[in-house]
mmCIF file with all atom_site columns, C-alpha atoms in Angstrom:
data_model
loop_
_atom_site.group_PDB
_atom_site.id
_atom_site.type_symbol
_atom_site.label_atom_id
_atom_site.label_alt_id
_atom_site.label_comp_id
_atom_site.label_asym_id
_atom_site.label_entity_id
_atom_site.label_seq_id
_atom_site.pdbx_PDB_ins_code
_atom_site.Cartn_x
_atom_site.Cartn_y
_atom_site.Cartn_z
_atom_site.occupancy
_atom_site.B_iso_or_equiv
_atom_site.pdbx_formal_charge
_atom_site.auth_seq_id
_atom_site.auth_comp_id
_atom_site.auth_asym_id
_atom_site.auth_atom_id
_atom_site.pdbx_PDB_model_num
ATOM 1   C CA . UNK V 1 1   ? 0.000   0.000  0.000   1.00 0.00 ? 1   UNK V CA 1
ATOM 2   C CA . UNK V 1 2   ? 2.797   2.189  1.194   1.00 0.00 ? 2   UNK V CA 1
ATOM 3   C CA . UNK V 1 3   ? 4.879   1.733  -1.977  1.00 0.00 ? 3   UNK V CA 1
ATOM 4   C CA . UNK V 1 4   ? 1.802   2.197  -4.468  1.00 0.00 ? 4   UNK V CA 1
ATOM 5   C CA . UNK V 1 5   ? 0.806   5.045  -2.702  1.00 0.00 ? 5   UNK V CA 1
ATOM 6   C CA . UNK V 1 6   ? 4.524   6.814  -2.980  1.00 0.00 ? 6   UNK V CA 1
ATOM 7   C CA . UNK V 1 7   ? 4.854   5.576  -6.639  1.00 0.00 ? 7   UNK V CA 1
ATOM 8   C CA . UNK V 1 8   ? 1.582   7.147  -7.517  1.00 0.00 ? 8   UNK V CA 1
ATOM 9   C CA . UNK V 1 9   ? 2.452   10.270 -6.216  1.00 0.00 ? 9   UNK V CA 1
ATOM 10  C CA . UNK V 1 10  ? 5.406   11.251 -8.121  1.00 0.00 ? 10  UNK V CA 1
ATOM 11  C CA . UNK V 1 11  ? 3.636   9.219  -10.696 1.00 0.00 ? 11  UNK V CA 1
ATOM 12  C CA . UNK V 1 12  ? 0.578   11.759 -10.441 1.00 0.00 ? 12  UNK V CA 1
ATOM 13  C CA . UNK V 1 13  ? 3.528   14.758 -10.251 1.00 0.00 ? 13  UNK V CA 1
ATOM 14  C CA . UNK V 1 14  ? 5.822   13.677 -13.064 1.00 0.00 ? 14  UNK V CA 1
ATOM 15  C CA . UNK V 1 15  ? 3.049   13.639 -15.365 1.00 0.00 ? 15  UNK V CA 1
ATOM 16  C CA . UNK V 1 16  ? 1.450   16.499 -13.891 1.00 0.00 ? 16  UNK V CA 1
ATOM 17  C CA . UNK V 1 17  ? 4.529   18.736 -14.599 1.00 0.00 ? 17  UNK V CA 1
ATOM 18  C CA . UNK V 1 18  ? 5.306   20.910 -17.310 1.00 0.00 ? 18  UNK V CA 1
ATOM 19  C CA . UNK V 1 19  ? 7.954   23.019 -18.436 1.00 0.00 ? 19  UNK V CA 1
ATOM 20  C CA . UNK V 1 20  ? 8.668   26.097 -15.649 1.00 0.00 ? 20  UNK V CA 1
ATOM 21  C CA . UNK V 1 21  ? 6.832   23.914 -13.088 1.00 0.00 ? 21  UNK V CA 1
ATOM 22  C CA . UNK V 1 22  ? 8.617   23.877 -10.088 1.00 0.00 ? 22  UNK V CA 1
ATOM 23  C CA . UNK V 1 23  ? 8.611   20.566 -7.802  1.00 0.00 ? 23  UNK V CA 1
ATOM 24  C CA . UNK V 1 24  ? 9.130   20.552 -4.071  1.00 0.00 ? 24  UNK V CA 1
ATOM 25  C CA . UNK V 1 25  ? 9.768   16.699 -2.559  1.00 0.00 ? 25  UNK V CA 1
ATOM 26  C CA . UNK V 1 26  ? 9.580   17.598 1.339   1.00 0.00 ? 26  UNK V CA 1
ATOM 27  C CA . UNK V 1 27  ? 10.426  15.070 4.156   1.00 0.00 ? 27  UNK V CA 1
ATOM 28  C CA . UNK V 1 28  ? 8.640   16.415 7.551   1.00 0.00 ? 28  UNK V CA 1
ATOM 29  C CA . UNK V 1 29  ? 11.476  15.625 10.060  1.00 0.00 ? 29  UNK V CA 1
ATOM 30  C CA . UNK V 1 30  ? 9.646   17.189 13.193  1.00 0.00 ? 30  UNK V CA 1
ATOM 31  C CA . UNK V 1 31  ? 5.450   16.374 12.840  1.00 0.00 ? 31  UNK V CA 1
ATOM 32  C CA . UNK V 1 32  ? 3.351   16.841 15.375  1.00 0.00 ? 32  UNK V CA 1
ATOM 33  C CA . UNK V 1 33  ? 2.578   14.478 18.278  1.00 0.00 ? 33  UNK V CA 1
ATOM 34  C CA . UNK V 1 34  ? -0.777  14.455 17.948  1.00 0.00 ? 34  UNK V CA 1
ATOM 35  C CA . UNK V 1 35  ? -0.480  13.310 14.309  1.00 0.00 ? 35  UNK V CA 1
ATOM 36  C CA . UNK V 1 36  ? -2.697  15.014 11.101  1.00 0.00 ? 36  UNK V CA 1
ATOM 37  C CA . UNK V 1 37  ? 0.489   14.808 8.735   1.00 0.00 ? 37  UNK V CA 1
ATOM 38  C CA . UNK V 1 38  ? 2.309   12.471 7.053   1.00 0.00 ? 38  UNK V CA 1
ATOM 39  C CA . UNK V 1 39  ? 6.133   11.995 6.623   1.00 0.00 ? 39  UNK V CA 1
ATOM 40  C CA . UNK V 1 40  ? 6.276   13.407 2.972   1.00 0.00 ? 40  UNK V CA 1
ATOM 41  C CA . UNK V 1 41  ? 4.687   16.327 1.363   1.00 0.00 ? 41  UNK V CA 1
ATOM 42  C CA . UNK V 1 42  ? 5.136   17.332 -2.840  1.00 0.00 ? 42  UNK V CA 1
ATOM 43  C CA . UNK V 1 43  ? 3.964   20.225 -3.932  1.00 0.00 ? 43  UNK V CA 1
ATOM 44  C CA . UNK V 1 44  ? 3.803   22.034 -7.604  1.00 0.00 ? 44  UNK V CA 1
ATOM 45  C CA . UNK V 1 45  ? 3.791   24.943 -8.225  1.00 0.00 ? 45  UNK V CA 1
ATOM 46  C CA . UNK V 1 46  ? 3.557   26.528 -12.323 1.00 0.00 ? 46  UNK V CA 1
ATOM 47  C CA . UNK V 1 47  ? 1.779   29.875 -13.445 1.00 0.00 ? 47  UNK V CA 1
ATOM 48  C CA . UNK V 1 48  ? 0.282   31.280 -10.349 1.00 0.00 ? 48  UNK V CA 1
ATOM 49  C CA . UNK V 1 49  ? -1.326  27.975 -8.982  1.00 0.00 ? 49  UNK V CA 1
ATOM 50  C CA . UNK V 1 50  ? -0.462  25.106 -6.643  1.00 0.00 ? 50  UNK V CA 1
ATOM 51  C CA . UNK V 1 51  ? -0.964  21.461 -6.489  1.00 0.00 ? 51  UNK V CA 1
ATOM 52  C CA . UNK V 1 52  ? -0.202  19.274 -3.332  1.00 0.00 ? 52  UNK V CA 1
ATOM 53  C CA . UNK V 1 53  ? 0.093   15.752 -2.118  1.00 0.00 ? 53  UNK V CA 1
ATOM 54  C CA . UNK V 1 54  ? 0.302   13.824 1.429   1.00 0.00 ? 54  UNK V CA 1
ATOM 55  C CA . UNK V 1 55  ? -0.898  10.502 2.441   1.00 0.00 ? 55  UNK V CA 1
ATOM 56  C CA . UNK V 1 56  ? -4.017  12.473 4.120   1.00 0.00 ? 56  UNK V CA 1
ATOM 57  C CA . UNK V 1 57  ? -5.211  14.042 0.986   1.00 0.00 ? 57  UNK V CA 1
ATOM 58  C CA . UNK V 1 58  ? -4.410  10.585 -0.397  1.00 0.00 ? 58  UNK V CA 1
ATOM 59  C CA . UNK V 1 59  ? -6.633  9.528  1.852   1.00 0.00 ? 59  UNK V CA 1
ATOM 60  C CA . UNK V 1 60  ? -9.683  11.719 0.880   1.00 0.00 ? 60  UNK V CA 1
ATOM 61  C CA . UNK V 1 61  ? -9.066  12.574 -2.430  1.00 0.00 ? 61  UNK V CA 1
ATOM 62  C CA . UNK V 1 62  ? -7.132  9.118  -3.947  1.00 0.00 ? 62  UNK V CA 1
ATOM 63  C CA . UNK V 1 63  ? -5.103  11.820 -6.102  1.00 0.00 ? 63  UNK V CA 1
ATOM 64  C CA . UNK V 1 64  ? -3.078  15.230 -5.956  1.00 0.00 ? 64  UNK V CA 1
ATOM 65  C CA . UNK V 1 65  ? -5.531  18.514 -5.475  1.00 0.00 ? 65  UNK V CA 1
ATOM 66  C CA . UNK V 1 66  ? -5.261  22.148 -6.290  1.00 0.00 ? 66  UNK V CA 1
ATOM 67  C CA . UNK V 1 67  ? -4.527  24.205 -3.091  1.00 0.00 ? 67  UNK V CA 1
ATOM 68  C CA . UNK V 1 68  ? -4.345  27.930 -2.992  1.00 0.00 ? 68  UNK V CA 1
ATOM 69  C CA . UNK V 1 69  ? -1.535  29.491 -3.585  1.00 0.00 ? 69  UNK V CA 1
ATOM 70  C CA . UNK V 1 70  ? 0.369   33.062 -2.228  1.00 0.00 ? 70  UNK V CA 1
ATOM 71  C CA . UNK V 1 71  ? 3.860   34.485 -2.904  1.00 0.00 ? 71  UNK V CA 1
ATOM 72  C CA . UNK V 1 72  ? 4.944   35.498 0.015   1.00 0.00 ? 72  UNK V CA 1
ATOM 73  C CA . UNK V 1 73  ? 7.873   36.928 -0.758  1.00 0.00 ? 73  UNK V CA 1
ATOM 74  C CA . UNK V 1 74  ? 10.651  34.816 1.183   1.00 0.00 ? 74  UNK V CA 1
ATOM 75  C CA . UNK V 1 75  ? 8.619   31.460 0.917   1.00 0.00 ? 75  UNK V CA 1
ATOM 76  C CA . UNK V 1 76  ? 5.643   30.125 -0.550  1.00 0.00 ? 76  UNK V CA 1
ATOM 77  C CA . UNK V 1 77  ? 2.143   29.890 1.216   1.00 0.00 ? 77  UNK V CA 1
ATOM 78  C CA . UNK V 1 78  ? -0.339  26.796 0.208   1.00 0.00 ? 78  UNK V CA 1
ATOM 79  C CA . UNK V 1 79  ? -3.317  26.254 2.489   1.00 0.00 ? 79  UNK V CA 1
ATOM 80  C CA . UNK V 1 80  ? -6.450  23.910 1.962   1.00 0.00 ? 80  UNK V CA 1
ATOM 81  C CA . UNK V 1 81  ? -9.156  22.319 3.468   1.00 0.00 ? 81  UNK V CA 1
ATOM 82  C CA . UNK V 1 82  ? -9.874  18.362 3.736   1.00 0.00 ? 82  UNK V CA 1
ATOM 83  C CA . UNK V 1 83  ? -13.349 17.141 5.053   1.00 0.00 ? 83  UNK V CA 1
ATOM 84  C CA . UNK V 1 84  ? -13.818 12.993 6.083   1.00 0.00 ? 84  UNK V CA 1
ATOM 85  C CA . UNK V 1 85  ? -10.806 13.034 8.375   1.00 0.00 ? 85  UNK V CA 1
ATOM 86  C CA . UNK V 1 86  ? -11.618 11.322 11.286  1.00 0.00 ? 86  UNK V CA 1
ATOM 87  C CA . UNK V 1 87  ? -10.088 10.994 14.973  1.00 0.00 ? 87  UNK V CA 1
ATOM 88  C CA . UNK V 1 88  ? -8.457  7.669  16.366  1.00 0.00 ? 88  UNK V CA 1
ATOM 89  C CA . UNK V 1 89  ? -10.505 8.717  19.735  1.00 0.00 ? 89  UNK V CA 1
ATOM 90  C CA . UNK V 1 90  ? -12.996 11.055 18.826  1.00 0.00 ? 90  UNK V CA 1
ATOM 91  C CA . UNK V 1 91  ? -14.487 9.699  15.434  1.00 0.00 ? 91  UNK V CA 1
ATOM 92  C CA . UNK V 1 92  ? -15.246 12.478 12.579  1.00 0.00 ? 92  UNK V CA 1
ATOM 93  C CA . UNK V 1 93  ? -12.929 15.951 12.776  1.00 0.00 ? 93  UNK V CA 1
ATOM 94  C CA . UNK V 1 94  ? -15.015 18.023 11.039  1.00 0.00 ? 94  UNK V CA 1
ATOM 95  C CA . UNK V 1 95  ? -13.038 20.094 8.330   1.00 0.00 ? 95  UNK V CA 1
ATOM 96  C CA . UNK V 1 96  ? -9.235  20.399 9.103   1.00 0.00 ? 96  UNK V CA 1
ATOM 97  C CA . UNK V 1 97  ? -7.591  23.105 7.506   1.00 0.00 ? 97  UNK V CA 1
ATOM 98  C CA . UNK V 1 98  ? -3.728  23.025 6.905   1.00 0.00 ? 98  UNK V CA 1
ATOM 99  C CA . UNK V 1 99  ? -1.103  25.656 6.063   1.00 0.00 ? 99  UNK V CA 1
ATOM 100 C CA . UNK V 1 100 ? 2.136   25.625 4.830   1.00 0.00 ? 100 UNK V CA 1
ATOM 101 C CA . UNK V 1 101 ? 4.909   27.394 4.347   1.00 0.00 ? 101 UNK V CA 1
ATOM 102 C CA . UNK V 1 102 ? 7.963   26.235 1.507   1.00 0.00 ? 102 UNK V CA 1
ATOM 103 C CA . UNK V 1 103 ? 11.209  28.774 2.095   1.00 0.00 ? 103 UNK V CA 1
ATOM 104 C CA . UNK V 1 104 ? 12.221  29.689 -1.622  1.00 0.00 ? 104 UNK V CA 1
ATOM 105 C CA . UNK V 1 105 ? 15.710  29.859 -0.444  1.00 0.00 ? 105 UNK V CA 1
ATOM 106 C CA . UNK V 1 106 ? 16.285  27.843 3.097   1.00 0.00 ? 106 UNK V CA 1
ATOM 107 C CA . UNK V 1 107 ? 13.806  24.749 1.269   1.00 0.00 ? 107 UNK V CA 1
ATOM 108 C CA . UNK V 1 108 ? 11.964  24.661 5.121   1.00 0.00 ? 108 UNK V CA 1
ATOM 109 C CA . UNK V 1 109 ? 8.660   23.340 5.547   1.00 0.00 ? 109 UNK V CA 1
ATOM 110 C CA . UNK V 1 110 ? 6.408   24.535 8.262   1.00 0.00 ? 110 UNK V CA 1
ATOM 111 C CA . UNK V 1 111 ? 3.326   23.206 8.521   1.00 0.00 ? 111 UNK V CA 1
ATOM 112 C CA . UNK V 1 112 ? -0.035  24.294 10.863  1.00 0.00 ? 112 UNK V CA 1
ATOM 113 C CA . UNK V 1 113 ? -3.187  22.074 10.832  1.00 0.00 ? 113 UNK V CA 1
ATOM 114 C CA . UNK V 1 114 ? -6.349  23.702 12.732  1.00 0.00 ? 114 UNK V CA 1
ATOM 115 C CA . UNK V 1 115 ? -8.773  20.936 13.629  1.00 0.00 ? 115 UNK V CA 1
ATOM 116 C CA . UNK V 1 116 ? -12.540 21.964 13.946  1.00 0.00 ? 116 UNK V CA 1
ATOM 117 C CA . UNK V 1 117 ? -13.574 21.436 17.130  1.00 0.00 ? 117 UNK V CA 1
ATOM 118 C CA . UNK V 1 118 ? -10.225 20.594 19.067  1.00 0.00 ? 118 UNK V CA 1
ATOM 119 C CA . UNK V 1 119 ? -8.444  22.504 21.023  1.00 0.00 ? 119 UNK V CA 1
ATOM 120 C CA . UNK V 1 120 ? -5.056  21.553 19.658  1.00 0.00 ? 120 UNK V CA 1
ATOM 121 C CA . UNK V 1 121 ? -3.376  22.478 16.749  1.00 0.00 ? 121 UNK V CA 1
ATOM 122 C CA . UNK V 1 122 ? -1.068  20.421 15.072  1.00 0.00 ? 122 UNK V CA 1
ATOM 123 C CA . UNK V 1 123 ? 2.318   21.754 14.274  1.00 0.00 ? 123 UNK V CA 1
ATOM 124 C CA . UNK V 1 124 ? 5.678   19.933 12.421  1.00 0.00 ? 124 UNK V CA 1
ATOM 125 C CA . UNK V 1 125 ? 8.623   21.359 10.578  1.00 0.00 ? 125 UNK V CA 1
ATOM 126 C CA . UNK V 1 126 ? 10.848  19.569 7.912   1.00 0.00 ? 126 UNK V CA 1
ATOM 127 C CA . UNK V 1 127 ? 12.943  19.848 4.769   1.00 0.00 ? 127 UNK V CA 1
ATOM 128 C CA . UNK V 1 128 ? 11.955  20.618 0.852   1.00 0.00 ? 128 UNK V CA 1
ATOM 129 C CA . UNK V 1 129 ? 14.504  20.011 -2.240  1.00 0.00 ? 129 UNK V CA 1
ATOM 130 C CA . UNK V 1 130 ? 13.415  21.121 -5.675  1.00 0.00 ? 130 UNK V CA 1
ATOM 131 C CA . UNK V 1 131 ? 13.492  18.488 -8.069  1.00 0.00 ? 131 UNK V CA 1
ATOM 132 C CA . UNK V 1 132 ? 14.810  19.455 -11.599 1.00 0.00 ? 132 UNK V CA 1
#
């Protein structure tokens, strides 16, 4: 499952990508405790619009989605919206919105998750490389 899941991702990218597309493979080396993000993040981004990929959007959407995008100046902003997560403990999460930040130049990855209804919110860090 792991591997199909991995293989269809830069799969779904790879063929996803055009010329000037730019390609960000990002490992999250700090998550969160209390979970609501996977290990590995990709994210494209070509003309003015974004399109990302985890195993929780996997989860809900079987593919890649469109995410919005901002230029931030230093780093890029992506933030979207998932509905049919659910809770190990609590059952359905109501929509969980995530945000996250790509450094342009330092290749970080912060990333915030704000669960409906919870009190917590779910924060990790990691690393990006651009893939040429």
């Amino acid at each position: 499952m792991k591997t199909r899941y991995w293989t269809s991702a830069l799969i779904a990218l790879a063929f996803a990508g055009a010329a000037n597309a730019q390609v960000y493979l990002c490992d999250v080396t700090n998550p969160s405790p209390d979970g609501w993000m996977g290990s590995k993040m990709y994210f494209e981004i070509k003309d003015g619009t974004a399109i990302a990929y985890d195993p929780y959007i996997h989860k809900i959407h079987d593919q890649p989605i469109e995410v919005k995008l901002k230029d931030a100046g230093e780093f890029w902003k992506m933030t979207w919206t998932l509905r049919g997560l659910s809770s190990s403990n609590q059952g359905s999460a109501g929509p969980t919105k995530y945000r996250v930040l790509v450094g342009k130049t330092n290749m970080k990855l912060r990333i915030n998750v704000s669960l409906s209804g919870y009190d917590n919110s779910p924060r990790g860090t990691g690393v990006c490389k651009l893939e040429k």
